[in-house]
Every structure is written in C-alpha cells, then in structure tokens.
PDB file of C-alpha atoms in Angstrom:
ATOM      1  CA  GLN V   1      81.061  28.107-149.892  1.00 79.00           C
ATOM      2  CA  SER V   2      77.654  29.172-148.409  1.00 87.00           C
ATOM      3  CA  VAL V   3      77.071  32.889-147.804  1.00 91.00           C
ATOM      4  CA  LEU V   4      76.000  31.964-143.981  1.00 97.00           C
ATOM      5  CA  THR V   5      77.601  29.987-142.008  1.00 97.00           C
ATOM      6  CA  GLN V   6      76.713  26.800-139.971  1.00 97.00           C
ATOM      7  CA  PRO V   7      78.310  24.349-138.287  1.00 97.00           C
ATOM      8  CA  PRO V   8      78.638  20.947-139.662  1.00 96.00           C
ATOM      9  CA  SER V   9      77.408  18.673-137.312  1.00 97.00           C
ATOM     10  CA  VAL V  10      75.982  19.141-133.479  1.00 98.00           C
ATOM     11  CA  SER V  11      75.599  16.363-131.234  1.00 97.00           C
ATOM     12  CA  ALA V  12      73.477  16.231-127.912  1.00 96.00           C
ATOM     13  CA  ALA V  13      71.420  12.887-125.539  1.00 97.00           C
ATOM     14  CA  PRO V  14      68.133  12.603-125.705  1.00 97.00           C
ATOM     15  CA  GLY V  15      66.169  15.233-123.476  1.00 97.00           C
ATOM     16  CA  GLN V  16      68.895  17.253-123.913  1.00 97.00           C
ATOM     17  CA  LYS V  17      69.099  21.089-125.508  1.00 97.00           C
ATOM     18  CA  VAL V  18      71.247  21.725-129.002  1.00 98.00           C
ATOM     19  CA  THR V  19      71.489  25.639-130.264  1.00 98.00           C
ATOM     20  CA  ILE V  20      72.775  25.746-133.918  1.00 98.00           C
ATOM     21  CA  SER V  21      73.842  29.281-134.802  1.00 98.00           C
ATOM     22  CA  CYS V  22      73.870  30.865-138.248  1.00 98.00           C
ATOM     23  CA  SER V  23      76.300  33.265-139.124  1.00 98.00           C
ATOM     24  CA  GLY V  24      75.859  35.967-141.895  1.00 97.00           C
ATOM     25  CA  SER V  25      76.661  39.663-142.673  1.00 97.00           C
ATOM     26  CA  SER V  26      74.829  43.339-143.126  1.00 96.00           C
ATOM     27  CA  SER V  27      73.305  42.768-146.364  1.00 96.00           C
ATOM     28  CA  ASN V  28      71.981  39.243-145.150  1.00 96.00           C
ATOM     29  CA  ILE V  29      70.863  38.770-141.591  1.00 97.00           C
ATOM     30  CA  GLY V  30      71.312  42.020-140.401  1.00 96.00           C
ATOM     31  CA  ASN V  31      68.619  43.360-142.657  1.00 95.00           C
ATOM     32  CA  ASN V  32      66.261  40.502-143.520  1.00 95.00           C
ATOM     33  CA  TYR V  33      64.165  37.902-141.793  1.00 96.00           C
ATOM     34  CA  VAL V  34      66.092  34.371-140.788  1.00 97.00           C
ATOM     35  CA  SER V  35      64.147  31.313-141.503  1.00 97.00           C
ATOM     36  CA  TRP V  36      64.617  27.593-140.386  1.00 98.00           C
ATOM     37  CA  TYR V  37      64.460  24.237-141.932  1.00 98.00           C
ATOM     38  CA  GLN V  38      64.631  20.640-141.417  1.00 98.00           C
ATOM     39  CA  HIS V  39      65.301  18.763-143.927  1.00 96.00           C
ATOM     40  CA  LEU V  40      64.971  14.493-143.244  1.00 93.00           C
ATOM     41  CA  PRO V  41      66.046  12.519-146.040  1.00 86.00           C
ATOM     42  CA  GLY V  42      63.703  11.508-148.742  1.00 87.00           C
ATOM     43  CA  THR V  43      61.147  14.481-147.793  1.00 94.00           C
ATOM     44  CA  ALA V  44      60.820  17.331-148.537  1.00 96.00           C
ATOM     45  CA  PRO V  45      62.582  20.503-146.181  1.00 96.00           C
ATOM     46  CA  LYS V  46      59.862  21.340-143.727  1.00 97.00           C
ATOM     47  CA  LEU V  47      60.103  25.362-141.982  1.00 98.00           C
ATOM     48  CA  LEU V  48      60.705  25.338-138.795  1.00 98.00           C
ATOM     49  CA  ILE V  49      60.690  29.296-137.986  1.00 98.00           C
ATOM     50  CA  TYR V  50      59.711  32.423-139.864  1.00 97.00           C
ATOM     51  CA  ASP V  51      60.225  36.110-138.725  1.00 96.00           C
ATOM     52  CA  ASN V  52      63.903  35.514-136.749  1.00 96.00           C
ATOM     53  CA  ASN V  53      61.239  33.458-134.063  1.00 97.00           C
ATOM     54  CA  LYS V  54      57.680  32.841-135.514  1.00 97.00           C
ATOM     55  CA  ARG V  55      56.582  28.946-135.187  1.00 97.00           C
ATOM     56  CA  PRO V  56      54.465  27.993-138.367  1.00 95.00           C
ATOM     57  CA  SER V  57      51.335  25.969-136.782  1.00 95.00           C
ATOM     58  CA  GLY V  58      52.394  22.764-135.720  1.00 96.00           C
ATOM     59  CA  ILE V  59      55.235  22.946-135.048  1.00 97.00           C
ATOM     60  CA  PRO V  60      56.416  22.469-131.627  1.00 97.00           C
ATOM     61  CA  ASP V  61      57.105  24.819-128.906  1.00 96.00           C
ATOM     62  CA  ARG V  62      60.634  22.721-128.100  1.00 98.00           C
ATOM     63  CA  PHE V  63      62.049  24.259-131.196  1.00 98.00           C
ATOM     64  CA  SER V  64      62.634  27.757-130.831  1.00 98.00           C
ATOM     65  CA  GLY V  65      64.713  30.728-132.881  1.00 98.00           C
ATOM     66  CA  SER V  66      66.444  34.507-132.089  1.00 97.00           C
ATOM     67  CA  LYS V  67      68.577  36.736-134.290  1.00 97.00           C
ATOM     68  CA  SER V  68      71.242  39.313-132.904  1.00 93.00           C
ATOM     69  CA  VAL V  69      72.650  41.855-135.106  1.00 93.00           C
ATOM     70  CA  THR V  70      74.235  39.496-138.084  1.00 97.00           C
ATOM     71  CA  SER V  71      73.876  36.056-136.379  1.00 98.00           C
ATOM     72  CA  ALA V  72      71.068  33.775-135.779  1.00 98.00           C
ATOM     73  CA  THR V  73      70.458  30.613-133.356  1.00 98.00           C
ATOM     74  CA  LEU V  74      68.111  28.054-133.738  1.00 98.00           C
ATOM     75  CA  GLY V  75      67.262  25.671-130.334  1.00 98.00           C
ATOM     76  CA  ILE V  76      66.072  22.266-129.554  1.00 98.00           C
ATOM     77  CA  THR V  77      64.918  21.227-126.492  1.00 98.00           C
ATOM     78  CA  GLY V  78      63.523  18.094-124.968  1.00 97.00           C
ATOM     79  CA  LEU V  79      65.956  16.312-127.843  1.00 97.00           C
ATOM     80  CA  GLN V  80      63.946  13.053-129.507  1.00 96.00           C
ATOM     81  CA  THR V  81      65.673  10.461-131.933  1.00 95.00           C
ATOM     82  CA  GLY V  82      63.038  11.848-134.272  1.00 95.00           C
ATOM     83  CA  ASP V  83      65.049  14.921-134.518  1.00 97.00           C
ATOM     84  CA  GLU V  84      67.883  13.496-136.472  1.00 97.00           C
ATOM     85  CA  ALA V  85      67.741  15.349-139.548  1.00 97.00           C
ATOM     86  CA  ASP V  86      70.239  18.491-141.355  1.00 96.00           C
ATOM     87  CA  TYR V  87      69.151  22.020-140.661  1.00 98.00           C
ATOM     88  CA  TYR V  88      69.491  24.938-142.606  1.00 98.00           C
ATOM     89  CA  CYS V  89      69.214  28.497-141.988  1.00 98.00           C
ATOM     90  CA  GLY V  90      67.707  31.223-144.716  1.00 97.00           C
ATOM     91  CA  THR V  91      67.788  34.643-145.665  1.00 96.00           C
ATOM     92  CA  TRP V  92      67.434  36.845-148.031  1.00 95.00           C
ATOM     93  CA  ASP V  93      70.392  38.765-149.120  1.00 95.00           C
ATOM     94  CA  SER V  94      70.057  42.611-150.171  1.00 95.00           C
ATOM     95  CA  SER V  95      73.737  43.232-152.224  1.00 95.00           C
ATOM     96  CA  GLN V  96      73.391  39.618-154.147  1.00 93.00           C
ATOM     97  CA  ASN V  97      69.645  39.977-154.567  1.00 94.00           C
ATOM     98  CA  ALA V  98      69.098  36.472-153.751  1.00 95.00           C
ATOM     99  CA  GLY V  99      67.553  34.139-151.285  1.00 95.00           C
ATOM    100  CA  VAL V 100      70.768  32.324-149.633  1.00 96.00           C
ATOM    101  CA  PHE V 101      70.506  29.230-147.209  1.00 97.00           C
ATOM    102  CA  GLY V 102      73.817  28.078-144.622  1.00 97.00           C
ATOM    103  CA  GLY V 103      75.624  24.754-145.404  1.00 96.00           C
ATOM    104  CA  GLY V 104      73.662  22.787-142.847  1.00 96.00           C
ATOM    105  CA  THR V 105      73.801  21.498-139.826  1.00 97.00           C
ATOM    106  CA  LYS V 106      73.490  18.144-139.184  1.00 97.00           C
ATOM    107  CA  LEU V 107      72.504  16.954-136.175  1.00 97.00           C
ATOM    108  CA  THR V 108      72.846  13.618-134.334  1.00 97.00           C
ATOM    109  CA  VAL V 109      71.018  12.692-131.090  1.00 97.00           C
ATOM    110  CA  LEU V 110      72.684  10.218-129.127  1.00 89.00           C
TER     111      LEU V 110
ATOM    112  CA  GLN E   1      45.288  23.711-147.861  1.00 93.00           C
ATOM    113  CA  VAL E   2      48.062  25.064-150.676  1.00 96.00           C
ATOM    114  CA  GLN E   3      50.135  22.114-152.450  1.00 98.00           C
ATOM    115  CA  LEU E   4      52.956  21.885-155.008  1.00 98.00           C
ATOM    116  CA  GLN E   5      52.889  19.198-157.507  1.00 98.00           C
ATOM    117  CA  GLN E   6      56.297  18.436-159.589  1.00 98.00           C
ATOM    118  CA  SER E   7      56.613  16.805-162.786  1.00 97.00           C
ATOM    119  CA  GLY E   8      59.350  16.736-165.309  1.00 92.00           C
ATOM    120  CA  PRO E   9      62.045  14.100-166.698  1.00 92.00           C
ATOM    121  CA  GLY E  10      64.584  12.800-163.647  1.00 92.00           C
ATOM    122  CA  LEU E  11      67.375  11.981-166.165  1.00 97.00           C
ATOM    123  CA  VAL E  12      69.054  14.905-168.607  1.00 97.00           C
ATOM    124  CA  LYS E  13      71.968  14.709-171.482  1.00 97.00           C
ATOM    125  CA  PRO E  14      75.028  16.960-170.543  1.00 97.00           C
ATOM    126  CA  SER E  15      74.595  19.903-172.652  1.00 97.00           C
ATOM    127  CA  GLN E  16      70.668  20.161-172.793  1.00 98.00           C
ATOM    128  CA  THR E  17      68.204  21.304-170.736  1.00 98.00           C
ATOM    129  CA  LEU E  18      66.299  20.481-167.611  1.00 98.00           C
ATOM    130  CA  SER E  19      62.905  21.606-167.813  1.00 98.00           C
ATOM    131  CA  LEU E  20      60.501  21.278-164.612  1.00 98.00           C
ATOM    132  CA  THR E  21      56.869  22.015-163.986  1.00 98.00           C
ATOM    133  CA  CYS E  22      55.360  23.028-160.172  1.00 98.00           C
ATOM    134  CA  ALA E  23      51.558  23.240-160.128  1.00 98.00           C
ATOM    135  CA  ILE E  24      49.691  24.951-157.713  1.00 98.00           C
ATOM    136  CA  SER E  25      46.639  24.143-156.133  1.00 97.00           C
ATOM    137  CA  GLY E  26      45.152  26.007-153.238  1.00 97.00           C
ATOM    138  CA  ASP E  27      46.824  29.920-153.849  1.00 97.00           C
ATOM    139  CA  SER E  28      47.169  31.772-157.445  1.00 96.00           C
ATOM    140  CA  VAL E  29      50.569  32.306-159.487  1.00 96.00           C
ATOM    141  CA  PHE E  30      49.056  35.890-159.426  1.00 94.00           C
ATOM    142  CA  SER E  31      49.514  36.306-155.863  1.00 95.00           C
ATOM    143  CA  THR E  32      50.835  39.526-155.062  1.00 95.00           C
ATOM    144  CA  SER E  33      52.148  38.412-151.530  1.00 95.00           C
ATOM    145  CA  ALA E  34      53.938  35.263-152.534  1.00 97.00           C
ATOM    146  CA  ALA E  35      56.743  33.969-155.011  1.00 97.00           C
ATOM    147  CA  TRP E  36      57.349  30.846-156.456  1.00 98.00           C
ATOM    148  CA  ASN E  37      60.898  29.779-155.747  1.00 98.00           C
ATOM    149  CA  TRP E  38      62.920  27.204-157.242  1.00 98.00           C
ATOM    150  CA  ILE E  39      65.780  25.501-155.162  1.00 98.00           C
ATOM    151  CA  ARG E  40      67.735  21.945-155.178  1.00 97.00           C
ATOM    152  CA  GLN E  41      70.125  20.182-152.480  1.00 95.00           C
ATOM    153  CA  SER E  42      73.138  17.811-153.129  1.00 93.00           C
ATOM    154  CA  PRO E  43      75.101  16.435-150.439  1.00 89.00           C
ATOM    155  CA  SER E  44      77.937  18.487-151.711  1.00 87.00           C
ATOM    156  CA  ARG E  45      76.263  21.596-151.771  1.00 88.00           C
ATOM    157  CA  GLY E  46      73.179  21.423-149.214  1.00 91.00           C
ATOM    158  CA  LEU E  47      70.596  23.787-150.072  1.00 94.00           C
ATOM    159  CA  GLU E  48      71.063  26.163-152.963  1.00 96.00           C
ATOM    160  CA  TRP E  49      68.133  28.702-153.893  1.00 96.00           C
ATOM    161  CA  LEU E  50      68.190  29.157-157.613  1.00 97.00           C
ATOM    162  CA  GLY E  51      65.474  31.851-158.289  1.00 97.00           C
ATOM    163  CA  ARG E  52      61.723  33.034-158.127  1.00 97.00           C
ATOM    164  CA  THR E  53      59.208  34.436-160.504  1.00 97.00           C
ATOM    165  CA  TYR E  54      56.433  36.825-158.630  1.00 97.00           C
ATOM    166  CA  TYR E  55      53.936  39.286-159.634  1.00 96.00           C
ATOM    167  CA  ARG E  56      53.202  42.563-158.151  1.00 95.00           C
ATOM    168  CA  SER E  57      51.140  44.118-160.703  1.00 94.00           C
ATOM    169  CA  LYS E  58      53.863  43.036-163.647  1.00 96.00           C
ATOM    170  CA  TRP E  59      55.930  39.831-163.248  1.00 96.00           C
ATOM    171  CA  TYR E  60      59.843  39.711-161.704  1.00 96.00           C
ATOM    172  CA  ASN E  61      62.177  37.214-162.162  1.00 97.00           C
ATOM    173  CA  GLU E  62      65.774  36.516-159.686  1.00 96.00           C
ATOM    174  CA  TYR E  63      68.044  34.278-160.292  1.00 96.00           C
ATOM    175  CA  THR E  64      71.068  33.267-158.111  1.00 95.00           C
ATOM    176  CA  VAL E  65      74.750  34.512-159.892  1.00 94.00           C
ATOM    177  CA  SER E  66      75.864  30.976-160.347  1.00 93.00           C
ATOM    178  CA  VAL E  67      73.215  30.095-162.957  1.00 95.00           C
ATOM    179  CA  LYS E  68      72.001  33.364-164.024  1.00 94.00           C
ATOM    180  CA  SER E  69      73.015  32.771-167.415  1.00 96.00           C
ATOM    181  CA  ARG E  70      71.364  29.498-168.069  1.00 97.00           C
ATOM    182  CA  ILE E  71      67.839  29.666-166.114  1.00 98.00           C
ATOM    183  CA  THR E  72      64.713  31.165-166.995  1.00 97.00           C
ATOM    184  CA  MET E  73      61.866  30.628-164.780  1.00 97.00           C
ATOM    185  CA  ASN E  74      58.085  31.659-166.475  1.00 96.00           C
ATOM    186  CA  PRO E  75      54.523  31.659-164.997  1.00 96.00           C
ATOM    187  CA  HIS E  76      51.900  29.655-166.702  1.00 95.00           C
ATOM    188  CA  THR E  77      49.202  32.004-165.766  1.00 93.00           C
ATOM    189  CA  SER E  78      46.171  29.577-167.434  1.00 95.00           C
ATOM    190  CA  LYS E  79      47.755  26.334-165.804  1.00 96.00           C
ATOM    191  CA  ASN E  80      48.123  27.862-162.538  1.00 97.00           C
ATOM    192  CA  GLN E  81      51.719  26.931-163.037  1.00 97.00           C
ATOM    193  CA  PHE E  82      55.581  28.014-162.832  1.00 98.00           C
ATOM    194  CA  SER E  83      58.221  26.761-164.501  1.00 98.00           C
ATOM    195  CA  LEU E  84      61.890  25.803-164.150  1.00 98.00           C
ATOM    196  CA  GLN E  85      64.194  25.805-167.472  1.00 98.00           C
ATOM    197  CA  LEU E  86      68.083  25.285-166.905  1.00 98.00           C
ATOM    198  CA  ASN E  87      70.244  25.003-169.690  1.00 97.00           C
ATOM    199  CA  SER E  88      73.662  23.521-170.920  1.00 97.00           C
ATOM    200  CA  VAL E  89      73.492  21.205-167.517  1.00 97.00           C
ATOM    201  CA  THR E  90      76.558  19.659-166.633  1.00 97.00           C
ATOM    202  CA  PRO E  91      77.207  16.470-164.259  1.00 96.00           C
ATOM    203  CA  GLU E  92      77.287  19.516-161.164  1.00 95.00           C
ATOM    204  CA  ASP E  93      73.411  19.878-161.795  1.00 97.00           C
ATOM    205  CA  THR E  94      72.573  16.592-160.541  1.00 97.00           C
ATOM    206  CA  ALA E  95      70.489  17.183-157.674  1.00 97.00           C
ATOM    207  CA  MET E  96      66.989  17.267-155.648  1.00 97.00           C
ATOM    208  CA  TYR E  97      65.071  19.891-157.279  1.00 98.00           C
ATOM    209  CA  TYR E  98      62.295  21.789-155.412  1.00 98.00           C
ATOM    210  CA  CYS E  99      59.327  24.232-155.932  1.00 98.00           C
ATOM    211  CA  ALA E 100      58.445  26.573-152.785  1.00 98.00           C
ATOM    212  CA  ARG E 101      56.061  29.251-151.966  1.00 98.00           C
ATOM    213  CA  GLY E 102      58.059  31.609-150.194  1.00 94.00           C
ATOM    214  CA  TYR E 103      56.599  35.351-148.372  1.00 92.00           C
ATOM    215  CA  VAL E 104      59.606  37.967-147.393  1.00 83.00           C
ATOM    216  CA  ASP E 105      58.537  37.370-143.630  1.00 81.00           C
ATOM    217  CA  ARG E 106      57.393  33.803-143.469  1.00 85.00           C
ATOM    218  CA  GLY E 107      60.057  31.915-145.456  1.00 92.00           C
ATOM    219  CA  LEU E 108      59.390  29.394-147.722  1.00 97.00           C
ATOM    220  CA  ASP E 109      56.270  27.601-146.236  1.00 96.00           C
ATOM    221  CA  VAL E 110      55.108  25.427-148.711  1.00 97.00           C
ATOM    222  CA  TRP E 111      57.338  22.817-150.972  1.00 98.00           C
ATOM    223  CA  GLY E 112      56.682  20.309-153.914  1.00 98.00           C
ATOM    224  CA  GLN E 113      57.439  16.470-153.360  1.00 97.00           C
ATOM    225  CA  GLY E 114      61.396  17.290-155.049  1.00 97.00           C
ATOM    226  CA  THR E 115      62.166  15.709-158.383  1.00 97.00           C
ATOM    227  CA  THR E 116      65.451  13.868-158.528  1.00 97.00           C
ATOM    228  CA  VAL E 117      67.606  15.129-161.826  1.00 98.00           C
ATOM    229  CA  THR E 118      70.567  13.441-163.190  1.00 98.00           C
ATOM    230  CA  VAL E 119      72.850  14.203-165.473  1.00 97.00           C
ATOM    231  CA  SER E 120      74.229  11.536-167.680  1.00 96.00           C
ATOM    232  CA  SER E 121      74.423  10.007-171.097  1.00 94.00           C
TER     233      SER E 121
END
C-alpha cells in the first residue's frame, strides 16, 4: 500500500486533456515539494514536474502541476499517443523520514 | 551534463547480498545540495524509494523502513561513486534498480540507466 494515493488508470482521446490526482497527508504533500515522473517501459523514469508546479528544461508546457493542501494534480493537455506511460507522484515524508511515491497511474490514449 | 552509470550483477541467489554501484560524471558525490538515491521498480509495487546518501559537512544515510535492517549505502569518494548493498535477499527483491540524483526542491532529476536484478537460485 503506497503512502500517496493515485488512481490506477486514466484514459482520454488524442488531443484531449487529462488530470491525475495524488493524495497524501500533512506529513508528506502538506509540508514538502511534490514531483511527477513519467515512466515508459524499458526506460528510466523522467522528471516532468518539480517543486509542485515547475517544469525542467525540455518538458513541454502541455504538462502542468498543482498542489492544494495535501493533494497534488498532474495535468496533461493535447494528449498524444506518445504520452502513454505510467505516471508517479513523489515527495518526502517527514514522519517516516523517507522518500515516498504514489502507486502509479497508467495513462491510455485511446 | 550529469550522467549516472550503474554496474553490478543481474542475478543474485536467495539469502545472498545484492550489490550495485552508481558512477557519477558531471557532478560530485561531495555535492552539498544534492543527495544520491536508490529506487527500485517492480510491476507489483511500482516505484519504491530505498534510500539516499549525502554530504553536509559529514555523511548522512536515510533508508526506507521496509528494508532498513538489510540495506547499506556508501559513498566511494575516490571514484566519485556510491553503492547499494541489500542483504538477505528474497525473490521479493526482484526488481529494476535505479540510482538517481535528488534535491529537496527539484526532485529526482537525473537517473541511471537501470539494472534488472533477479533473485533466484
């Protein structure tokens, strides 16, 4: 059971928008920065969002992040078939003194 | 640009020790802002953070509770590397293992290529 809760799967059509939620608590999301990662099979996870809502260089602005109290959300607009992947949220948990991830959400672009 | 290159065996026998090394180029294991992490991924558990080692005037290690009694991470300063040792492995430890550079506010921004580790006799 993951410390952070994500929906197991989401789906949408090409060109549409999708959001992926990540729910935590005051010991993790509530008091720490949230990151989001894209994981394609056979490759290393890729940082999409850091510091709740910032994009690393090279990540298109179709990807966005937000945080409210103890939850975070990843948004993806203009969906492409290449966006099909597993998406994970991650943060620090101050009570466990450990990094934590969500269980992952599989995005299907229909 | 920063790169992490992993090395180590892909097959470990049950009850033995899993050992992996991550070589850093373009940054230093002595960085006073970064931390050097190990993460694993399996279909059943998704991404699981295992621990980190970092330098802030002295060396610190932090480990996840589920493996705390079996895990050791060490910096290898002369080679600009860091390592993972996981003792008494079982088939449950079969996973893809990654090293990664991390920051408090910038997430895990650089990852190694991954090492598939299978625990089997």
